[in-house]
Amino acid sequence: MHFGYPMFLIGTSLFCSPVEGPYLVIIEQPKQRGFRFRYGCEGPSHGGLPGASSEKGRKTYPTVKICNYTGMARIEVDLVTHSDPPRVHAHSLVGKQCNEAGNCVTIVGPKDMTAQFSNLGVLHVTKKNMMEIMKEKLKQQKMRNRSRLLTEGELREIELEAKELKKVMDLSIVRLRFTAYLRDSSGNFTLALQPVISDPIHDSKSPGASNLKISRMDKTAGSVRGGDEVYLLCDKVQKDDIEVRFYEDDENGWQAFGDFSPTDVHKQYAIVFRTPPYHKPKIDRPVTVFLQLKRKRGGDVSDSKQFTYYPVVEDKEEVERKRKKVLAGAHCAGEEAWTGYLLGLCAALHTLWIQKGGWGCCPGGDILLCPPAQLCQLWMLALARRNAHALLDYSVTADPPHEGFEGRTPLHLAVITKQPQVVQLLLQAHADPTLLDRYGNSLLHLALPAGDEEMLRTLLAHLGSAAPYLLRLPDFHGLLPVHLAVKAKSLACLDLLVRTGADVNAVERQSGRTPLHLAVEMENLNMATHLVKKLGADINSRTFAGNTPLHLAAGLGSPTLTKLLLKAGADVLCENDEPMSLSSSEASSDTDTDPEEQEQRRCHTSLDLTRSQKVCGTVGQTHWESFCAGHGKVLSLDSEALQGLEQLLNQDCSGSDWIELAKRLGLCSLVETYKDTPSPSVSLLRSYELAGGSLGGLLEALDSMGLHNAVRMLHKSEALEKLQSTELKEDSAYGSESVEEEQAPTLALKPGGELPPSQQPQVH
């Protein structure tokens, strides 16, 4: 019997509209990607299926709730197919609350009607056993709430259905089906509410299961006509199920797609494509759009990155004609000398014309009344006026552009030739400061490579309302002015930019590096110190690939930069997005790790990247302290005891002792998993604890290995902790008072590491 109306509620959430009577809702969906289905021979999963909103430090799990009802209820979870309608799946659920039939069962109520499933794993069926498993599951489904046996006809129907499902079932996708049962008049859980079906869960081993991510691009700008070749680095993609989407986030809804074939996808981690044309072929200014990776099936998308379309000169014949023009005097000077001459003449003629008051030199303004000397002067002034206006118009508007100067206006050229007075004059005459040259360089981009503080100061003082726009504008290589100031090693220019409003944490568009990333890459301690201590740069900023400045400093093997960043509060536990190196056999198997394993070994910390012993020592100590603080106690051991055990198990640097310990604890399968983690011993012990292991079992294993020092140390740590946590109670007229022991007695250990009975901690 079912309450309610629809047979299935797909992806129901807590915010669904209420219905009459009790109903079941999903209040935390399962995470759709990143979880691995396991075959039986691989052993149990380490950590349950996480919830959709689960994060490091804040784990969630699939959760449902019965609404409009209080009392005892039974909630069952099983696996169904990713189809419409959902059908029973061959895979099974495993975990503490699961039975042999592959279902998970829990009881809720009478007050709290919420059920959280924190230990769900997915057992991947083998194709060999698929038919038998499917038939058994279909039989159980038919037999529910009925006492008579199945007929021959029903058994034949089940076999036919199992054969059909085997042909069409997708073994890489499952859904959770939650069904709630209320008690009937006899007290049995037989009254079923409408089942609810979760979002699809993708096996992390399957193609197309990974999250889409753009890590780097070699170009961030191209022609408005399209056709520019771009190299894009990304996380794993399927060559027949991926596209590069360009779009504008506005009301016109324009979108287009990069042009590439499956052969342009290099080993699933790089795509070489050609840009599509912009939908407006004639633009007079650069236009910024967005691009992202998108799956053809399912529609998943990556985070968006910015891309700039820049205009092109349409009339090529006119351009060629202008290129062939020979300006008077151009043959006797180089380009820069001639540029300086033109700019100086422009300024001089314009100033002269203003000083002479224009045409007001003849009596009454009548040219016929002027004497011959004045006529000559008048003619010269007229010529000066015409030349001054022509040059000034060119200086202000850059119309028409002169191809010999790389699309640069006189204002650009005045910056390049370091003439701040001319720059000031042109800006005061309303020359357009937002025009770019053909490489996407603004006035600021042209001034900064030389570290010209005087020129930069002049520009920032006269840019007016254009300053905020230019401070945020990248060139066609994706670099902002603050990045160029760092590259020029100019602290003064960087300070000027930041004081004027530039973002000290701005990211360049190719790979997401901030000025601090660049300073570290350049191994410029002075610049990095200035950015961190004076300008307050974000010490834990991440590139598109997830690398922090500390990752770069450790990878470079720079002890001074590493110490600077650590002292400033760099997160030593932060992982980038690069998976840890796999052995050849692991790489060929194309397997991913479970969420619990991912937290410990999936990606690189700064410690993983360093090959310098000095940096390793500096980072390692900080890493250990942060690791213990972040993960709490393991097997009730404090951080000092854990660190001591870590040192004993790895004292020969080969890891042979902790590997042997893994064998003694029955955890051989985890050796490959943890061998590249920062703290393999602690990772191993945490898994041992999660699997139900005890401190006694650990001590027995250590003793069997002959590590008696480790046994003594752990016994001592455990005994001292018990003594320190024991409180002595004294009765008084005012209640009980606590008196702690001031000093723990000296503990004498027996040869096996045990405490003699006379010195066991006493509780009073």
CSV table of C-alpha atoms in Angstrom, one decimal, residues 265-690:
chain,number,residue,atom,x,y,z
A,265,VAL,CA,42.3,16.1,-27.7
A,266,HIS,CA,45.7,15.0,-26.5
A,267,LYS,CA,45.6,12.1,-24.0
A,268,GLN,CA,42.4,13.5,-22.4
A,269,TYR,CA,44.3,16.4,-20.7
A,270,ALA,CA,44.8,19.0,-23.5
A,271,ILE,CA,42.6,20.4,-26.3
A,272,VAL,CA,43.9,22.3,-29.3
A,273,PHE,CA,41.0,24.3,-30.8
A,274,ARG,CA,40.3,27.3,-33.1
A,275,THR,CA,38.2,30.1,-31.8
A,276,PRO,CA,34.8,30.8,-33.3
A,277,PRO,CA,34.1,34.2,-34.8
A,278,TYR,CA,32.4,36.8,-32.7
A,279,HIS,CA,28.8,37.5,-33.7
A,280,LYS,CA,29.5,41.1,-34.4
A,281,PRO,CA,32.3,41.2,-37.0
A,282,LYS,CA,32.8,45.0,-36.8
A,283,ILE,CA,33.8,46.2,-33.3
A,284,ASP,CA,35.9,49.2,-32.5
A,285,ARG,CA,37.0,48.1,-29.0
A,286,PRO,CA,38.0,44.8,-27.5
A,287,VAL,CA,35.1,42.7,-26.2
A,288,THR,CA,35.3,40.3,-23.3
A,289,VAL,CA,33.3,37.0,-23.4
A,290,PHE,CA,33.5,33.8,-21.5
A,291,LEU,CA,34.5,30.2,-22.4
A,292,GLN,CA,34.0,26.9,-20.6
A,293,LEU,CA,34.2,23.2,-21.2
A,294,LYS,CA,30.9,21.4,-21.7
A,295,ARG,CA,30.0,17.8,-22.0
A,296,LYS,CA,27.7,17.0,-24.9
A,297,ARG,CA,25.9,14.3,-22.9
A,298,GLY,CA,24.6,15.5,-19.6
A,299,GLY,CA,25.5,19.2,-20.1
A,300,ASP,CA,28.1,19.4,-17.3
A,301,VAL,CA,30.2,22.6,-17.5
A,302,SER,CA,33.5,23.8,-16.0
A,303,ASP,CA,34.1,27.1,-14.4
A,304,SER,CA,34.2,30.0,-16.9
A,305,LYS,CA,37.3,31.8,-18.0
A,306,GLN,CA,37.5,35.2,-19.8
A,307,PHE,CA,38.5,35.6,-23.5
A,308,THR,CA,38.9,38.9,-25.4
A,309,TYR,CA,38.0,39.5,-29.0
A,310,TYR,CA,39.9,42.4,-30.5
A,311,PRO,CA,39.0,44.3,-33.7
A,312,VAL,CA,40.8,44.0,-37.0
A,313,VAL,CA,41.5,46.5,-39.9
A,314,GLU,CA,38.9,45.8,-42.6
A,315,ASP,CA,40.3,47.8,-45.6
A,316,LYS,CA,43.6,46.1,-46.4
A,317,GLU,CA,44.1,48.0,-49.6
A,318,GLU,CA,44.0,51.3,-47.7
A,319,VAL,CA,46.5,49.8,-45.1
A,320,GLU,CA,48.9,48.8,-47.8
A,321,ARG,CA,48.7,52.3,-49.4
A,322,LYS,CA,49.5,53.9,-46.1
A,323,ARG,CA,52.4,51.6,-45.5
A,324,LYS,CA,53.9,52.8,-48.8
A,325,LYS,CA,53.7,56.5,-47.8
A,326,VAL,CA,57.1,58.1,-47.1
A,327,LEU,CA,56.9,60.9,-44.6
A,328,ALA,CA,59.3,63.9,-45.0
A,329,GLY,CA,62.4,63.4,-42.9
A,330,ALA,CA,61.6,59.7,-42.2
A,331,HIS,CA,64.6,58.5,-44.2
A,332,CYS,CA,67.1,60.4,-42.0
A,333,ALA,CA,66.0,59.1,-38.6
A,334,GLY,CA,65.0,55.8,-36.9
A,335,GLU,CA,61.5,55.2,-35.9
A,336,GLU,CA,61.9,56.3,-32.3
A,337,ALA,CA,63.7,59.5,-33.4
A,338,TRP,CA,61.1,60.3,-35.9
A,339,THR,CA,58.4,59.6,-33.4
A,340,GLY,CA,60.0,62.0,-30.9
A,341,TYR,CA,60.2,64.6,-33.7
A,342,LEU,CA,56.6,64.3,-34.6
A,343,LEU,CA,55.4,64.5,-31.0
A,344,GLY,CA,57.7,67.5,-30.3
A,345,LEU,CA,56.5,69.3,-33.4
A,346,CYS,CA,52.9,68.6,-32.5
A,347,ALA,CA,53.3,70.1,-29.1
A,348,ALA,CA,55.4,73.1,-30.3
A,349,LEU,CA,53.0,74.0,-33.2
A,350,HIS,CA,50.0,73.7,-31.0
A,351,THR,CA,51.5,75.8,-28.3
A,352,LEU,CA,52.7,78.5,-30.9
A,353,TRP,CA,49.2,78.7,-32.4
A,354,ILE,CA,47.6,79.3,-29.0
A,355,GLN,CA,50.2,81.9,-28.1
A,356,LYS,CA,49.6,83.9,-31.3
A,357,GLY,CA,45.9,83.9,-30.8
A,358,GLY,CA,45.0,82.3,-34.1
A,359,TRP,CA,44.0,84.7,-36.9
A,360,GLY,CA,44.0,87.8,-34.8
A,361,CYS,CA,47.3,89.3,-36.1
A,362,CYS,CA,45.9,91.5,-38.9
A,363,PRO,CA,44.1,94.8,-38.4
A,364,GLY,CA,40.5,94.2,-38.3
A,365,GLY,CA,41.1,90.6,-39.3
A,366,ASP,CA,41.3,91.6,-43.0
A,367,ILE,CA,44.0,89.7,-44.7
A,368,LEU,CA,44.4,92.3,-47.5
A,369,LEU,CA,45.4,95.0,-45.0
A,370,CYS,CA,48.3,93.0,-43.7
A,371,PRO,CA,51.9,94.2,-44.7
A,372,PRO,CA,54.1,91.7,-46.6
A,373,ALA,CA,56.1,90.7,-43.5
A,374,GLN,CA,52.9,90.0,-41.6
A,375,LEU,CA,51.5,88.1,-44.6
A,376,CYS,CA,54.5,85.9,-44.5
A,377,GLN,CA,54.0,85.4,-40.8
A,378,LEU,CA,50.3,84.8,-41.4
A,379,TRP,CA,51.0,82.2,-43.9
A,380,MET,CA,53.5,80.5,-41.6
A,381,LEU,CA,50.9,80.6,-38.8
A,382,ALA,CA,48.2,79.2,-41.1
A,383,LEU,CA,50.5,76.3,-42.0
A,384,ALA,CA,51.3,75.8,-38.3
A,385,ARG,CA,47.7,75.7,-37.5
A,386,ARG,CA,46.9,73.2,-40.2
A,387,ASN,CA,49.8,70.9,-39.2
A,388,ALA,CA,49.1,71.3,-35.5
A,389,HIS,CA,45.4,70.4,-35.9
A,390,ALA,CA,46.2,67.4,-38.2
A,391,LEU,CA,48.8,66.1,-35.8
A,392,LEU,CA,46.6,66.8,-32.8
A,393,ASP,CA,43.6,65.0,-34.4
A,394,TYR,CA,45.8,62.0,-35.1
A,395,SER,CA,47.2,62.2,-31.5
A,396,VAL,CA,43.8,62.3,-29.9
A,397,THR,CA,41.8,60.0,-32.1
A,398,ALA,CA,44.4,57.8,-33.8
A,399,ASP,CA,42.3,58.0,-36.9
A,400,PRO,CA,43.5,56.8,-39.3
A,401,PRO,CA,46.0,54.4,-37.5
A,402,HIS,CA,49.5,54.3,-38.8
A,403,GLU,CA,50.4,50.6,-39.4
A,404,GLY,CA,54.1,51.3,-39.2
A,405,PHE,CA,53.7,52.0,-35.5
A,406,GLU,CA,52.0,48.6,-34.7
A,407,GLY,CA,48.6,50.3,-34.4
A,408,ARG,CA,49.9,52.7,-31.8
A,409,THR,CA,48.7,56.3,-31.4
A,410,PRO,CA,51.1,59.2,-30.7
A,411,LEU,CA,49.9,58.9,-27.1
A,412,HIS,CA,51.3,55.3,-27.0
A,413,LEU,CA,54.5,56.4,-28.7
A,414,ALA,CA,54.9,59.3,-26.2
A,415,VAL,CA,54.8,56.7,-23.4
A,416,ILE,CA,57.3,54.4,-25.2
A,417,THR,CA,59.7,57.2,-25.9
A,418,LYS,CA,59.5,58.4,-22.2
A,419,GLN,CA,58.1,61.9,-22.8
A,420,PRO,CA,55.8,62.6,-19.8
A,421,GLN,CA,55.3,66.3,-20.8
A,422,VAL,CA,53.9,65.3,-24.2
A,423,VAL,CA,51.8,62.6,-22.6
A,424,GLN,CA,50.3,65.2,-20.2
A,425,LEU,CA,49.6,67.6,-23.1
A,426,LEU,CA,47.9,65.0,-25.1
A,427,LEU,CA,45.8,63.8,-22.2
A,428,GLN,CA,44.8,67.4,-21.4
A,429,ALA,CA,43.8,67.7,-25.0
A,430,HIS,CA,41.4,64.8,-24.5
A,431,ALA,CA,43.4,62.1,-26.3
A,432,ASP,CA,41.6,58.8,-25.8
A,433,PRO,CA,43.6,56.8,-23.1
A,434,THR,CA,41.6,53.6,-23.5
A,435,LEU,CA,42.8,52.8,-27.0
A,436,LEU,CA,45.0,49.6,-27.3
A,437,ASP,CA,47.7,48.8,-29.7
A,438,ARG,CA,47.5,45.6,-31.8
A,439,TYR,CA,48.9,43.5,-28.9
A,440,GLY,CA,46.3,44.7,-26.4
A,441,ASN,CA,48.7,47.0,-24.6
A,442,SER,CA,47.2,50.0,-22.9
A,443,LEU,CA,49.2,53.1,-21.8
A,444,LEU,CA,49.9,51.4,-18.4
A,445,HIS,CA,51.1,48.2,-20.1
A,446,LEU,CA,53.5,50.2,-22.2
A,447,ALA,CA,54.8,52.2,-19.3
A,448,LEU,CA,55.4,49.4,-16.8
A,449,PRO,CA,58.0,47.0,-18.5
A,450,ALA,CA,60.7,49.7,-18.1
A,451,GLY,CA,59.6,50.4,-14.5
A,452,ASP,CA,59.2,54.1,-15.4
A,453,GLU,CA,57.8,55.6,-12.2
A,454,GLU,CA,57.7,59.2,-13.5
A,455,MET,CA,55.7,58.1,-16.6
A,456,LEU,CA,53.3,56.0,-14.5
A,457,ARG,CA,52.8,58.8,-12.0
A,458,THR,CA,52.0,61.2,-14.9
A,459,LEU,CA,49.5,58.7,-16.4
A,460,LEU,CA,47.7,58.0,-13.2
A,461,ALA,CA,47.4,61.7,-12.4
A,462,HIS,CA,45.7,62.5,-15.7
A,463,LEU,CA,43.8,59.4,-16.7
A,464,GLY,CA,40.7,60.5,-14.7
A,465,SER,CA,37.7,58.2,-15.0
A,466,ALA,CA,39.6,55.8,-17.3
A,467,ALA,CA,42.0,54.8,-14.5
A,468,PRO,CA,39.8,52.1,-12.8
A,469,TYR,CA,39.1,50.5,-16.3
A,470,LEU,CA,42.8,50.4,-17.3
A,471,LEU,CA,43.9,49.1,-13.9
A,472,ARG,CA,41.6,46.0,-14.4
A,473,LEU,CA,42.3,45.6,-18.1
A,474,PRO,CA,44.6,42.6,-19.2
A,475,ASP,CA,46.7,42.7,-22.3
A,476,PHE,CA,46.2,40.0,-25.0
A,477,HIS,CA,48.6,37.7,-22.9
A,478,GLY,CA,46.2,38.0,-20.0
A,479,LEU,CA,48.5,40.2,-17.8
A,480,LEU,CA,47.3,43.1,-15.8
A,481,PRO,CA,49.3,46.2,-14.9
A,482,VAL,CA,50.1,44.8,-11.4
A,483,HIS,CA,51.7,41.7,-13.0
A,484,LEU,CA,53.9,43.8,-15.2
A,485,ALA,CA,55.0,45.9,-12.2
A,486,VAL,CA,56.2,42.7,-10.5
A,487,LYS,CA,57.9,41.5,-13.7
A,488,ALA,CA,59.7,44.8,-13.9
A,489,LYS,CA,60.8,44.4,-10.3
A,490,SER,CA,59.5,47.9,-9.4
A,491,LEU,CA,58.2,48.2,-5.9
A,492,ALA,CA,57.5,51.9,-6.5
A,493,CYS,CA,55.3,51.2,-9.6
A,494,LEU,CA,53.5,48.4,-7.7
A,495,ASP,CA,52.8,50.8,-4.8
A,496,LEU,CA,51.5,53.5,-7.2
A,497,LEU,CA,49.1,51.0,-8.8
A,498,VAL,CA,47.8,49.6,-5.6
A,499,ARG,CA,47.3,53.1,-4.1
A,500,THR,CA,45.3,54.1,-7.1
A,501,GLY,CA,43.0,51.1,-6.8
A,502,ALA,CA,44.6,48.1,-8.4
A,503,ASP,CA,43.8,44.7,-6.9
A,504,VAL,CA,47.0,43.2,-5.3
A,505,ASN,CA,45.4,39.8,-5.7
A,506,ALA,CA,44.3,40.1,-9.3
A,507,VAL,CA,44.8,36.9,-11.4
A,508,GLU,CA,46.2,36.8,-14.9
A,509,ARG,CA,44.0,35.0,-17.4
A,510,GLN,CA,46.3,32.2,-18.7
A,511,SER,CA,46.8,30.2,-15.5
A,512,GLY,CA,45.4,32.3,-12.6
A,513,ARG,CA,48.6,33.6,-11.0
A,514,THR,CA,48.6,36.6,-8.7
A,515,PRO,CA,51.4,39.1,-8.3
A,516,LEU,CA,52.7,37.0,-5.3
A,517,HIS,CA,52.8,33.9,-7.5
A,518,LEU,CA,54.9,35.7,-10.0
A,519,ALA,CA,57.2,37.1,-7.4
A,520,VAL,CA,57.8,33.6,-6.0
A,521,GLU,CA,58.3,32.2,-9.5
A,522,MET,CA,61.0,34.9,-10.1
A,523,GLU,CA,62.5,34.0,-6.7
A,524,ASN,CA,62.4,37.7,-5.9
A,525,LEU,CA,62.4,37.7,-2.0
A,526,ASN,CA,62.3,41.5,-1.9
A,527,MET,CA,59.2,41.7,-4.0
A,528,ALA,CA,57.5,38.8,-2.2
A,529,THR,CA,58.2,40.3,1.2
A,530,HIS,CA,56.8,43.6,0.0
A,531,LEU,CA,53.6,42.0,-1.3
A,532,VAL,CA,53.1,40.0,1.9
A,533,LYS,CA,54.1,42.4,4.6
A,534,LYS,CA,53.2,45.8,3.2
A,535,LEU,CA,50.5,45.2,0.6
A,536,GLY,CA,48.7,42.4,2.4
A,537,ALA,CA,48.7,39.9,-0.5
A,538,ASP,CA,46.6,36.8,-0.1
A,539,ILE,CA,49.1,34.2,1.1
A,540,ASN,CA,46.9,31.2,0.1
A,541,SER,CA,45.7,32.4,-3.3
A,542,ARG,CA,45.3,29.5,-5.8
A,543,THR,CA,46.0,29.3,-9.5
A,544,PHE,CA,43.6,27.6,-11.9
A,545,ALA,CA,45.5,24.4,-11.1
A,546,GLY,CA,45.2,24.9,-7.3
A,547,ASN,CA,48.8,25.9,-6.6
A,548,THR,CA,49.5,28.4,-3.8
A,549,PRO,CA,52.6,30.5,-3.5
A,550,LEU,CA,53.9,27.9,-1.0
A,551,HIS,CA,53.6,25.2,-3.6
A,552,LEU,CA,55.8,27.2,-6.0
A,553,ALA,CA,58.3,28.1,-3.3
A,554,ALA,CA,58.6,24.5,-2.2
A,555,GLY,CA,58.9,23.2,-5.7
A,556,LEU,CA,61.7,25.7,-6.4
A,557,GLY,CA,63.5,24.6,-3.3
A,558,SER,CA,63.8,28.1,-1.8
A,559,PRO,CA,64.2,27.9,2.0
A,560,THR,CA,64.0,31.7,2.4
A,561,LEU,CA,60.8,32.1,0.4
A,562,THR,CA,59.3,29.1,2.1
A,563,LYS,CA,60.0,30.5,5.6
A,564,LEU,CA,58.6,33.8,4.6
A,565,LEU,CA,55.3,32.3,3.5
A,566,LEU,CA,55.0,29.9,6.4
A,567,LYS,CA,55.7,32.7,8.9
A,568,ALA,CA,53.0,34.8,7.1
A,569,GLY,CA,50.4,32.0,7.7
A,570,ALA,CA,50.6,29.9,4.5
A,571,ASP,CA,48.4,26.8,4.7
A,572,VAL,CA,50.9,23.9,4.6
A,573,LEU,CA,48.1,21.3,4.3
A,574,CYS,CA,46.6,22.9,1.2
A,575,GLU,CA,46.4,20.5,-1.8
A,576,ASN,CA,46.6,21.6,-5.4
A,577,ASP,CA,44.5,19.9,-8.1
A,578,GLU,CA,47.3,17.7,-9.5
A,579,PRO,CA,46.8,14.0,-8.7
A,580,MET,CA,49.7,12.2,-7.0
A,581,SER,CA,51.9,10.2,-9.3
A,582,LEU,CA,50.7,6.7,-10.0
A,583,SER,CA,52.7,3.6,-10.7
A,584,SER,CA,52.6,2.4,-14.2
A,585,SER,CA,50.1,-0.4,-13.3
A,586,GLU,CA,47.8,2.0,-11.5
A,587,ALA,CA,48.0,4.5,-14.3
A,588,SER,CA,47.0,1.9,-16.9
A,589,SER,CA,44.1,0.7,-14.8
A,590,ASP,CA,42.5,4.1,-15.0
A,591,THR,CA,41.2,4.0,-11.4
A,592,ASP,CA,40.5,6.9,-9.1
A,593,THR,CA,40.5,7.0,-5.3
A,594,ASP,CA,37.7,7.2,-2.7
A,595,PRO,CA,36.9,10.5,-1.0
A,596,GLU,CA,38.6,9.4,2.2
A,597,GLU,CA,41.7,8.4,0.3
A,598,GLN,CA,41.5,11.7,-1.7
A,599,GLU,CA,41.8,13.7,1.5
A,600,GLN,CA,45.1,12.0,2.3
A,601,ARG,CA,46.8,11.4,-1.0
A,602,ARG,CA,44.9,12.5,-4.1
A,603,CYS,CA,46.7,15.8,-4.7
A,604,HIS,CA,50.0,17.5,-3.9
A,605,THR,CA,50.7,19.5,-0.8
A,606,SER,CA,53.8,21.8,-0.8
A,607,LEU,CA,55.7,19.1,1.0
A,608,ASP,CA,55.1,16.7,-1.9
A,609,LEU,CA,56.6,19.0,-4.4
A,610,THR,CA,59.9,19.8,-2.7
A,611,ARG,CA,63.2,18.0,-3.3
A,612,SER,CA,65.3,20.3,-1.0
A,613,GLN,CA,66.2,18.9,2.4
A,614,LYS,CA,66.2,22.3,3.9
A,615,VAL,CA,62.7,23.1,2.6
A,616,CYS,CA,61.5,19.6,3.5
A,617,GLY,CA,62.6,20.1,7.1
A,618,THR,CA,60.9,23.5,7.4
A,619,VAL,CA,57.7,22.5,5.7
A,620,GLY,CA,57.6,19.0,7.2
A,621,GLN,CA,57.6,20.2,10.8
A,622,THR,CA,54.8,22.7,10.1
A,623,HIS,CA,52.9,20.1,8.1
A,624,TRP,CA,53.1,17.6,11.0
A,625,GLU,CA,51.8,20.2,13.5
A,626,SER,CA,48.9,21.2,11.2
A,627,PHE,CA,48.1,17.6,10.2
A,628,CYS,CA,47.7,16.6,13.9
A,629,ALA,CA,45.8,19.7,14.8
A,630,GLY,CA,43.4,19.2,11.8
A,631,HIS,CA,42.8,15.5,12.2
A,632,GLY,CA,42.6,15.2,16.0
A,633,LYS,CA,43.7,12.1,17.9
A,634,VAL,CA,44.2,8.7,16.4
A,635,LEU,CA,43.6,5.7,18.6
A,636,SER,CA,43.5,8.2,21.6
A,637,LEU,CA,47.2,9.1,21.1
A,638,ASP,CA,48.3,12.7,21.4
A,639,SER,CA,50.4,14.4,18.7
A,640,GLU,CA,53.7,13.9,20.6
A,641,ALA,CA,53.1,10.1,20.7
A,642,LEU,CA,52.1,10.0,17.0
A,643,GLN,CA,55.1,12.0,15.9
A,644,GLY,CA,57.4,9.7,17.9
A,645,LEU,CA,55.8,6.6,16.4
A,646,GLU,CA,56.1,8.1,12.9
A,647,GLN,CA,59.8,8.7,13.5
A,648,LEU,CA,60.4,5.1,14.7
A,649,LEU,CA,58.5,3.6,11.8
A,650,ASN,CA,60.4,5.6,9.2
A,651,GLN,CA,63.8,6.0,10.9
A,652,ASP,CA,65.6,4.3,7.9
A,653,CYS,CA,63.7,6.5,5.4
A,654,SER,CA,62.7,3.5,3.4
A,655,GLY,CA,59.3,3.0,5.0
A,656,SER,CA,60.0,-0.7,5.6
A,657,ASP,CA,58.8,-0.6,9.2
A,658,TRP,CA,55.4,1.0,8.5
A,659,ILE,CA,54.9,-1.3,5.5
A,660,GLU,CA,55.6,-4.3,7.7
A,661,LEU,CA,53.2,-2.8,10.3
A,662,ALA,CA,50.5,-2.6,7.5
A,663,LYS,CA,51.1,-6.3,6.9
A,664,ARG,CA,50.8,-7.2,10.6
A,665,LEU,CA,47.6,-5.2,10.8
A,666,GLY,CA,46.1,-6.9,7.8
A,667,LEU,CA,46.1,-3.7,5.7
A,668,CYS,CA,48.5,-4.6,2.9
A,669,SER,CA,46.1,-3.3,0.3
A,670,LEU,CA,46.6,0.3,1.6
A,671,VAL,CA,50.4,0.4,1.2
A,672,GLU,CA,50.2,1.6,-2.4
A,673,THR,CA,47.5,4.1,-1.4
A,674,TYR,CA,49.5,5.7,1.4
A,675,LYS,CA,53.1,5.4,0.2
A,676,ASP,CA,53.1,8.9,-1.3
A,677,THR,CA,51.2,10.7,1.4
A,678,PRO,CA,52.9,13.2,3.8
A,679,SER,CA,52.3,10.9,6.8
A,680,PRO,CA,51.8,7.3,5.7
A,681,SER,CA,52.0,5.9,9.2
A,682,VAL,CA,49.3,8.2,10.5
A,683,SER,CA,47.1,7.6,7.4
A,684,LEU,CA,47.5,3.8,8.0
A,685,LEU,CA,46.6,4.1,11.7
A,686,ARG,CA,43.6,6.2,10.9
A,687,SER,CA,42.3,3.6,8.5
A,688,TYR,CA,43.1,0.9,11.1
A,689,GLU,CA,41.0,2.8,13.6
A,690,LEU,CA,38.1,3.3,11.2
